[in-house]
Tab-separated table of C-alpha atoms in Angstrom:
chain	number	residue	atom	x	y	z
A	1	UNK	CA	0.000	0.000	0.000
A	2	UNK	CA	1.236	3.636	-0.995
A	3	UNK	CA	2.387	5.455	1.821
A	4	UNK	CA	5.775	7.439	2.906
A	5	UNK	CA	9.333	5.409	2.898
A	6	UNK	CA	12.045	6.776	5.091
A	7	UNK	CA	15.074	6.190	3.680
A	8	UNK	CA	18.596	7.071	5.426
A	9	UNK	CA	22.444	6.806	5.153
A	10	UNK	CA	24.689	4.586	7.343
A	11	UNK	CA	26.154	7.626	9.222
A	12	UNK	CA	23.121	7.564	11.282
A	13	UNK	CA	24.152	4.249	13.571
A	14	UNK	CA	20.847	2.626	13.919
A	15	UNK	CA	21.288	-0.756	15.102
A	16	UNK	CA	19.719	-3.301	12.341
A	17	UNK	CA	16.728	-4.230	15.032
A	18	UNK	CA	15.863	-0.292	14.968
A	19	UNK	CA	15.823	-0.274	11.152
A	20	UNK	CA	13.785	-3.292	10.723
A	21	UNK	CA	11.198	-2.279	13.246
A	22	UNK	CA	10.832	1.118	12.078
A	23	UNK	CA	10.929	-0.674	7.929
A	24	UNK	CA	13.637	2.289	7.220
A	25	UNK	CA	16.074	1.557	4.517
A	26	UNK	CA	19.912	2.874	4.341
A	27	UNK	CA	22.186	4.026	1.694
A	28	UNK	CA	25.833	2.888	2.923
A	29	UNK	CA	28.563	5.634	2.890
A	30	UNK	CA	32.335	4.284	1.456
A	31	UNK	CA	35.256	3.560	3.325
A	32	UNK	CA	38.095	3.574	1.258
A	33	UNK	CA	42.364	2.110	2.008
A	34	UNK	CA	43.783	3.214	-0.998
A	35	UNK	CA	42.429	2.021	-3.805
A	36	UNK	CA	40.293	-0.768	-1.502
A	37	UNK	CA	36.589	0.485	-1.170
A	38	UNK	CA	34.273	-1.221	1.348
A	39	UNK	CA	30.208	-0.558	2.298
A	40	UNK	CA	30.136	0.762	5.700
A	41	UNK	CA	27.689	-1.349	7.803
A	42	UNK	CA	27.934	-4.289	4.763
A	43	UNK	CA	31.793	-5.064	4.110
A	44	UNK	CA	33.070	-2.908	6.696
A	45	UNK	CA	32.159	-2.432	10.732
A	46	UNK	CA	34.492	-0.211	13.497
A	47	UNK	CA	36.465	-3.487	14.509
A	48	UNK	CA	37.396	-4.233	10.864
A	49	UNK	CA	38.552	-0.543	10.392
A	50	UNK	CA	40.609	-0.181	13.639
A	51	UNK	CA	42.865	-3.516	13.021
A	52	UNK	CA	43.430	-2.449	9.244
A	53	UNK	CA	44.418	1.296	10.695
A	54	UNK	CA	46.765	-0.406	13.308
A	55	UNK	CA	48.166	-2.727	10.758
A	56	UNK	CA	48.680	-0.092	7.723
A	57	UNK	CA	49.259	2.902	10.119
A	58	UNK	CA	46.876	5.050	8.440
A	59	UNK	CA	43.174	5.968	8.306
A	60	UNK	CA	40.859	5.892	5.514
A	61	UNK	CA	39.220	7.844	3.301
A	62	UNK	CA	35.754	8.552	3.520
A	63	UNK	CA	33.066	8.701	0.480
A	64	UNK	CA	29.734	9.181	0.118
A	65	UNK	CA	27.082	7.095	-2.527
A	66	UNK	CA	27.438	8.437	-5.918
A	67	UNK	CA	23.962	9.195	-6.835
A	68	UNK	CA	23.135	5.973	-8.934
A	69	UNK	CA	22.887	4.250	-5.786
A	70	UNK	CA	20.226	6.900	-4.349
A	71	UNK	CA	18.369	6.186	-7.580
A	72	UNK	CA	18.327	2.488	-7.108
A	73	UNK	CA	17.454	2.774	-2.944
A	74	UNK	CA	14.513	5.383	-4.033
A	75	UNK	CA	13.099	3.255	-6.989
A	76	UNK	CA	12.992	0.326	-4.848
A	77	UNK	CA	11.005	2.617	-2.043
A	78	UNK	CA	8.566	4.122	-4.921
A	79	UNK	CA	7.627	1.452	-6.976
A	80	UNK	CA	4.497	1.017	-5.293
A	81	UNK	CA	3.605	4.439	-5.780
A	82	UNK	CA	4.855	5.913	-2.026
A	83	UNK	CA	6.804	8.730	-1.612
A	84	UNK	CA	10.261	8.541	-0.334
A	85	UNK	CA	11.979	10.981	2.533
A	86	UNK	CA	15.507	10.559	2.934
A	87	UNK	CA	17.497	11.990	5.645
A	88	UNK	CA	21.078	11.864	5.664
A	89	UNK	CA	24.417	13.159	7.199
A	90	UNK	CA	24.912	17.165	7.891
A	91	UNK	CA	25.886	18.540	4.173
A	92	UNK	CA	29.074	20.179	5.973
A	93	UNK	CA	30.454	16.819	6.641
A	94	UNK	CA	29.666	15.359	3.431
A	95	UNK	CA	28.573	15.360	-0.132
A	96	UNK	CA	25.835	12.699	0.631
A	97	UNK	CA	23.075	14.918	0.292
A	98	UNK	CA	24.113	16.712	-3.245
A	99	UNK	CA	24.224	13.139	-4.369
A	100	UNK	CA	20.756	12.415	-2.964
A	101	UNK	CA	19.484	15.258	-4.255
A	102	UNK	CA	20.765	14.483	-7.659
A	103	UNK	CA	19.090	11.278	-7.858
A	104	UNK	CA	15.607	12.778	-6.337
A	105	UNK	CA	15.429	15.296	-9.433
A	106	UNK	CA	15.057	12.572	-11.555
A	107	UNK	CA	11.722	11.616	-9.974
A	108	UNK	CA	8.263	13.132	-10.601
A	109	UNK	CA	8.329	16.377	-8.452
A	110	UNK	CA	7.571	15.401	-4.477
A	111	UNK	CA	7.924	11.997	-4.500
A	112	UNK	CA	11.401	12.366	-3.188
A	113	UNK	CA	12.086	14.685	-0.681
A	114	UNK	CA	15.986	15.277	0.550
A	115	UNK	CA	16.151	16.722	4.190
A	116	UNK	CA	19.563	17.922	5.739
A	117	UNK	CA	19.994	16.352	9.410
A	118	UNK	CA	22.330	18.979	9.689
A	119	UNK	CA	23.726	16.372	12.178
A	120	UNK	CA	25.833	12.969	12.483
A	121	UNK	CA	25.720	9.587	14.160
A	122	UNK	CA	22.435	9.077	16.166
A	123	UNK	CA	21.565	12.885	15.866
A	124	UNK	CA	20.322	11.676	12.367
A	125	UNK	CA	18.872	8.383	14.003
A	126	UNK	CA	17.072	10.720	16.015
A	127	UNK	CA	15.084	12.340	13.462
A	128	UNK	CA	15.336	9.512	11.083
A	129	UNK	CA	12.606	7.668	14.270
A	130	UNK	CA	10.904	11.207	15.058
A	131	UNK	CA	9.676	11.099	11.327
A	132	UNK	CA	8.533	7.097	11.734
A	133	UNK	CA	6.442	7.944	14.446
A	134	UNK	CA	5.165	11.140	12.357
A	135	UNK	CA	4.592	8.640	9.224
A	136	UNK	CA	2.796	6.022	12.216
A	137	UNK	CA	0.469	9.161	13.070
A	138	UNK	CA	-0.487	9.709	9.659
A	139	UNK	CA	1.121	12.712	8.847
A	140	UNK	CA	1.330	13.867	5.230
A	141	UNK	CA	4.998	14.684	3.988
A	142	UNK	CA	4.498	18.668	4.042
A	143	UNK	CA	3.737	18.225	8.132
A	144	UNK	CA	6.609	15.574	8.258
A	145	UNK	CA	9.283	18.105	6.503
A	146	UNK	CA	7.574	21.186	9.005
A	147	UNK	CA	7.848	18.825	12.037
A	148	UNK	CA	11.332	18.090	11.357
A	149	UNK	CA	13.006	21.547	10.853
A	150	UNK	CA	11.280	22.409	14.126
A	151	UNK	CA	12.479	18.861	15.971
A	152	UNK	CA	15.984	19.396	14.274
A	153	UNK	CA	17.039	22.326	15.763
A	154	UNK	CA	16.540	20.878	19.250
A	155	UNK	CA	18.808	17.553	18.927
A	156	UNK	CA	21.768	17.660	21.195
A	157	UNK	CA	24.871	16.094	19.932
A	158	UNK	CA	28.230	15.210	22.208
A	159	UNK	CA	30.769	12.627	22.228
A	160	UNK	CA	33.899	12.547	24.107
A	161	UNK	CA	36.891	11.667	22.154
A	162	UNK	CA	39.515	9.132	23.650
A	163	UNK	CA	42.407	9.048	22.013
A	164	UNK	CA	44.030	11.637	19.946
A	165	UNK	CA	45.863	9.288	17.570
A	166	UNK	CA	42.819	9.490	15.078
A	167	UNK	CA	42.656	13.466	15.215
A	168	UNK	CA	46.466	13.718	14.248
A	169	UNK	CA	46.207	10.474	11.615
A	170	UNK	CA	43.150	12.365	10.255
A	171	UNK	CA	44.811	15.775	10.153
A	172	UNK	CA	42.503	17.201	12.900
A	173	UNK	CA	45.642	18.017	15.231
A	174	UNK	CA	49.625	18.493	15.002
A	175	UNK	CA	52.113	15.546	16.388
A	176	UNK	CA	52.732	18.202	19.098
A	177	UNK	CA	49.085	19.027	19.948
A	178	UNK	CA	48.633	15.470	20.121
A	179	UNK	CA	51.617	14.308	21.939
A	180	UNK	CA	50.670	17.128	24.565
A	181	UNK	CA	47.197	16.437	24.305
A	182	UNK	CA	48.007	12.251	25.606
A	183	UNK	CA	50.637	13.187	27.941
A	184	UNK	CA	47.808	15.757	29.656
A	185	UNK	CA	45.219	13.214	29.437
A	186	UNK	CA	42.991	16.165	27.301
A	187	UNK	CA	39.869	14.541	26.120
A	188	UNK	CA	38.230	16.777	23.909
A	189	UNK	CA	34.075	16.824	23.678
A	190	UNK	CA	32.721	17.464	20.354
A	191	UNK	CA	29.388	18.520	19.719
A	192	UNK	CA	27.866	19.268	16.761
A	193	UNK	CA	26.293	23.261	15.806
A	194	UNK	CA	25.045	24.617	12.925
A	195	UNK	CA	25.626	21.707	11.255
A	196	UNK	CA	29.386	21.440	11.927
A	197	UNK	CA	31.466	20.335	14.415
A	198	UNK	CA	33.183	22.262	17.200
A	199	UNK	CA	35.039	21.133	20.277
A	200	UNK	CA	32.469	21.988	23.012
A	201	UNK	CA	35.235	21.241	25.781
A	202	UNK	CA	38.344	20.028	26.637
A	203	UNK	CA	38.575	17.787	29.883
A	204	UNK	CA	41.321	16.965	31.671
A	205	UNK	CA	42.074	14.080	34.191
A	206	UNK	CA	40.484	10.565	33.408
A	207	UNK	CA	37.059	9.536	31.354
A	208	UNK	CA	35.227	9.528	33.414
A	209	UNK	CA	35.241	13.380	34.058
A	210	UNK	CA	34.698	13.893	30.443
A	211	UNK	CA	31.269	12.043	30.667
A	212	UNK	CA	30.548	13.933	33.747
A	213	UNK	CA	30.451	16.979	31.567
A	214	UNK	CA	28.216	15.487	28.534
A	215	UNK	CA	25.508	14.448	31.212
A	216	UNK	CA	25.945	17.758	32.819
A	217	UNK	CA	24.193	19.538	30.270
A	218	UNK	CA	22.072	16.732	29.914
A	219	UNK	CA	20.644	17.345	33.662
A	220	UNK	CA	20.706	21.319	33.096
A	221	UNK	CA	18.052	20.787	29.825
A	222	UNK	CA	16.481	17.864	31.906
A	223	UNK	CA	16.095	20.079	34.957
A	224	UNK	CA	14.581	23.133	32.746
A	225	UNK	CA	11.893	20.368	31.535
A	226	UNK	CA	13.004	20.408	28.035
A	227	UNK	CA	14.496	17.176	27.150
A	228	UNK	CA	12.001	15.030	24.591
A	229	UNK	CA	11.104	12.165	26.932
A	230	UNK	CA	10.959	9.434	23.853
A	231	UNK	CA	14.421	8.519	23.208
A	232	UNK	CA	17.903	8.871	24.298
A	233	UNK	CA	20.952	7.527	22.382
A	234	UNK	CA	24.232	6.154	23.987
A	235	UNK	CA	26.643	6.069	21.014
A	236	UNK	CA	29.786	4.341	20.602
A	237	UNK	CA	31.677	2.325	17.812
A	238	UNK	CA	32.760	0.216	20.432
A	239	UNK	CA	30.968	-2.761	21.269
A	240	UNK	CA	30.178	-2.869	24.086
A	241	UNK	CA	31.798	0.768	25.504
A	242	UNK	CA	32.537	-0.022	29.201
A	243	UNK	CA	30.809	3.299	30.050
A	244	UNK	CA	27.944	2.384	28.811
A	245	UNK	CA	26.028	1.276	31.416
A	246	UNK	CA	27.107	4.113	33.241
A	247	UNK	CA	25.766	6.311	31.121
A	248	UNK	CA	22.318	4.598	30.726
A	249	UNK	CA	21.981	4.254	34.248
A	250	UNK	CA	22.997	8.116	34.850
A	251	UNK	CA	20.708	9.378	32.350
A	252	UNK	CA	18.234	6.899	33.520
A	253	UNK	CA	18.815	8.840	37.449
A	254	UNK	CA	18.065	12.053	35.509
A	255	UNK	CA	15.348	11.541	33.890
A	256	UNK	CA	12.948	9.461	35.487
A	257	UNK	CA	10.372	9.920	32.609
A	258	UNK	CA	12.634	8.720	30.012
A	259	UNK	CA	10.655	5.618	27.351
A	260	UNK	CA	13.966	4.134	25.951
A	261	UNK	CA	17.503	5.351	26.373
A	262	UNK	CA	18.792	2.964	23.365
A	263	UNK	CA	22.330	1.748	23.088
A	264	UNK	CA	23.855	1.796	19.517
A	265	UNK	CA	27.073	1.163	17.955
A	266	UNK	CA	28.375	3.828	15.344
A	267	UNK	CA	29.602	2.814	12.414
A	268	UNK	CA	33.015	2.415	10.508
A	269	UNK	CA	32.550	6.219	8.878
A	270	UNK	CA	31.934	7.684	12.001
A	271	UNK	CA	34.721	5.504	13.933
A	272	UNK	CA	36.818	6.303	11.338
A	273	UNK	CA	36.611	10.170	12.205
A	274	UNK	CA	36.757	9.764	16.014
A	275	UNK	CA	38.289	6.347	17.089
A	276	UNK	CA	38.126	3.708	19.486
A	277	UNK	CA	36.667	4.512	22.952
A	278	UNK	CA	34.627	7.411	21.738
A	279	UNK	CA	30.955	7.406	23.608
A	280	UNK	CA	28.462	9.842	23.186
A	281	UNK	CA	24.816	10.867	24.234
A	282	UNK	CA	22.577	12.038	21.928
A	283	UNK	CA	18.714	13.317	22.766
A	284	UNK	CA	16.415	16.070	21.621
A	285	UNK	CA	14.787	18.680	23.406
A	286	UNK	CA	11.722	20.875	23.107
């Protein structure tokens, strides 16, 4: 029966249970040694990619779907006569959404819509369930694309990087910055704004004080009432993070009210860009 597909990109860490449940269909982003090219989430996961960067000493590149593969994903979600929404990876990290867009032209006129997350990781995933539950409610795709500029603005994005060896392989630091950076113990937090990243803090000491931060400013939006009580994502490409249960339990002791605080592991894109240890909490708010 005709309805509204959602369709999204691998960058947004949705574990395959989510996917299925929610009947949402993903467009893998490229991970690419050389002249090697792998499917993230289908030839390549995060503990693939961090034994080929220890063994070769080097990250990867990262590319998104050219758009015959958009075309394919959103013929396969029309041919019944639906429309298709996709909703992919912040267009300042990548050029997944030109390509999307690309392939939607091709399509009678609205019956592909391309909407910028403006976001990464689980801060898609977010909005990628927010607009299942508005397709559930029976929302047409003009309330859906309203809803989700309004929802989008309020997702909070953090994750606390561990180890600085994938900012300098990646050309995010200098040796020195890096070097200093270890020998300190500096874990930077990065959170995600207009789209892009910035480092929202850098914590010194162990972990542990880093997370103390991220669920900081979890507690000051939970305490001002404005934290969305349907979902909040624990995000890590490490499976399991040790934290984790930490963290679920903590935001868990915050908000009481909470439906699901979901545990996911990120994929090899996103692992690629942050690196092992990494954990994160993700949530909107009103």
């Amino acid at each position: 029966m005709p309805g509204i597909r959602i369709i999204t990109d691998s960058t947004a860490d949705l574990s395959p249970e989510l996917l299925a449940a929610n009947d949402v269909r993903v467009v893998p982003l490229l991970v690419q040694f050389d002249e090697e090219s792998y499917r993230d989430g289908v030839e390549m996961n995060p503990d693939r990619l961090f034994r080929m960067v220890a063994e070769r000493n080097k990250l990867p590149k990262t590319a998104s779907p050219g758009p015959a593969a958009f075309r394919e994903a959103f013929a396969e979600a029309t041919a019944d006569g639906s429309q298709a929404l996709f909703i992919g990876i912040s267009a300042k990290f990548s050029a997944t959404l030109q390509n999307a867009q690309i392939a939607a032209s091709e399509f009678p006129e609205g019956q592909v819509r391309v909407f910028d997350s403006r976001n990464l990781s689980t801060g898609i995933g977010l909005q990628v369930l927010h607009a299942c539950d508005l397709v559930r409610a029976g929302k047409s795709m003009e309330e859906i694309l309203a809803d989700l500029e309004a929802y989008q603005a309020g997702v909070r994005t953090a994750f606390v990087i561990d180890t600085m060896e994938y900012l300098h392989k990646g050309g995010r630091c200098s040796g020195v910055a890096a070097l200093v950076g270890t020998l300190l113990k500096i874990r930077p937090v990065i959170s995600v704004v207009d789209g892009g990243m910035i480092v929202a803090a850098k914590v010194r000491g162990a972990r542990r004080k880093a997370l103390e931060w991220m669920l900081e400013r979890f507690a000051e939006d939970a305490a001002k009432g404005r934290v969305r009580p349907e979902r909040v994502f624990v995000t890590s490409p490490d499976a399991p993070h040790e934290d984790a249960p930490y963290m679920v339990e903590e935001v868990r002791r915050i908000l009481p009210d909470v439906k699901e605080v979901i545990v996911t592991r990120a994929g090899a894109v996103i692992g690629s860009h942050c690196g092992p240890g990494t954990i994160g909490i993700l949530y909107a708010t009103k």
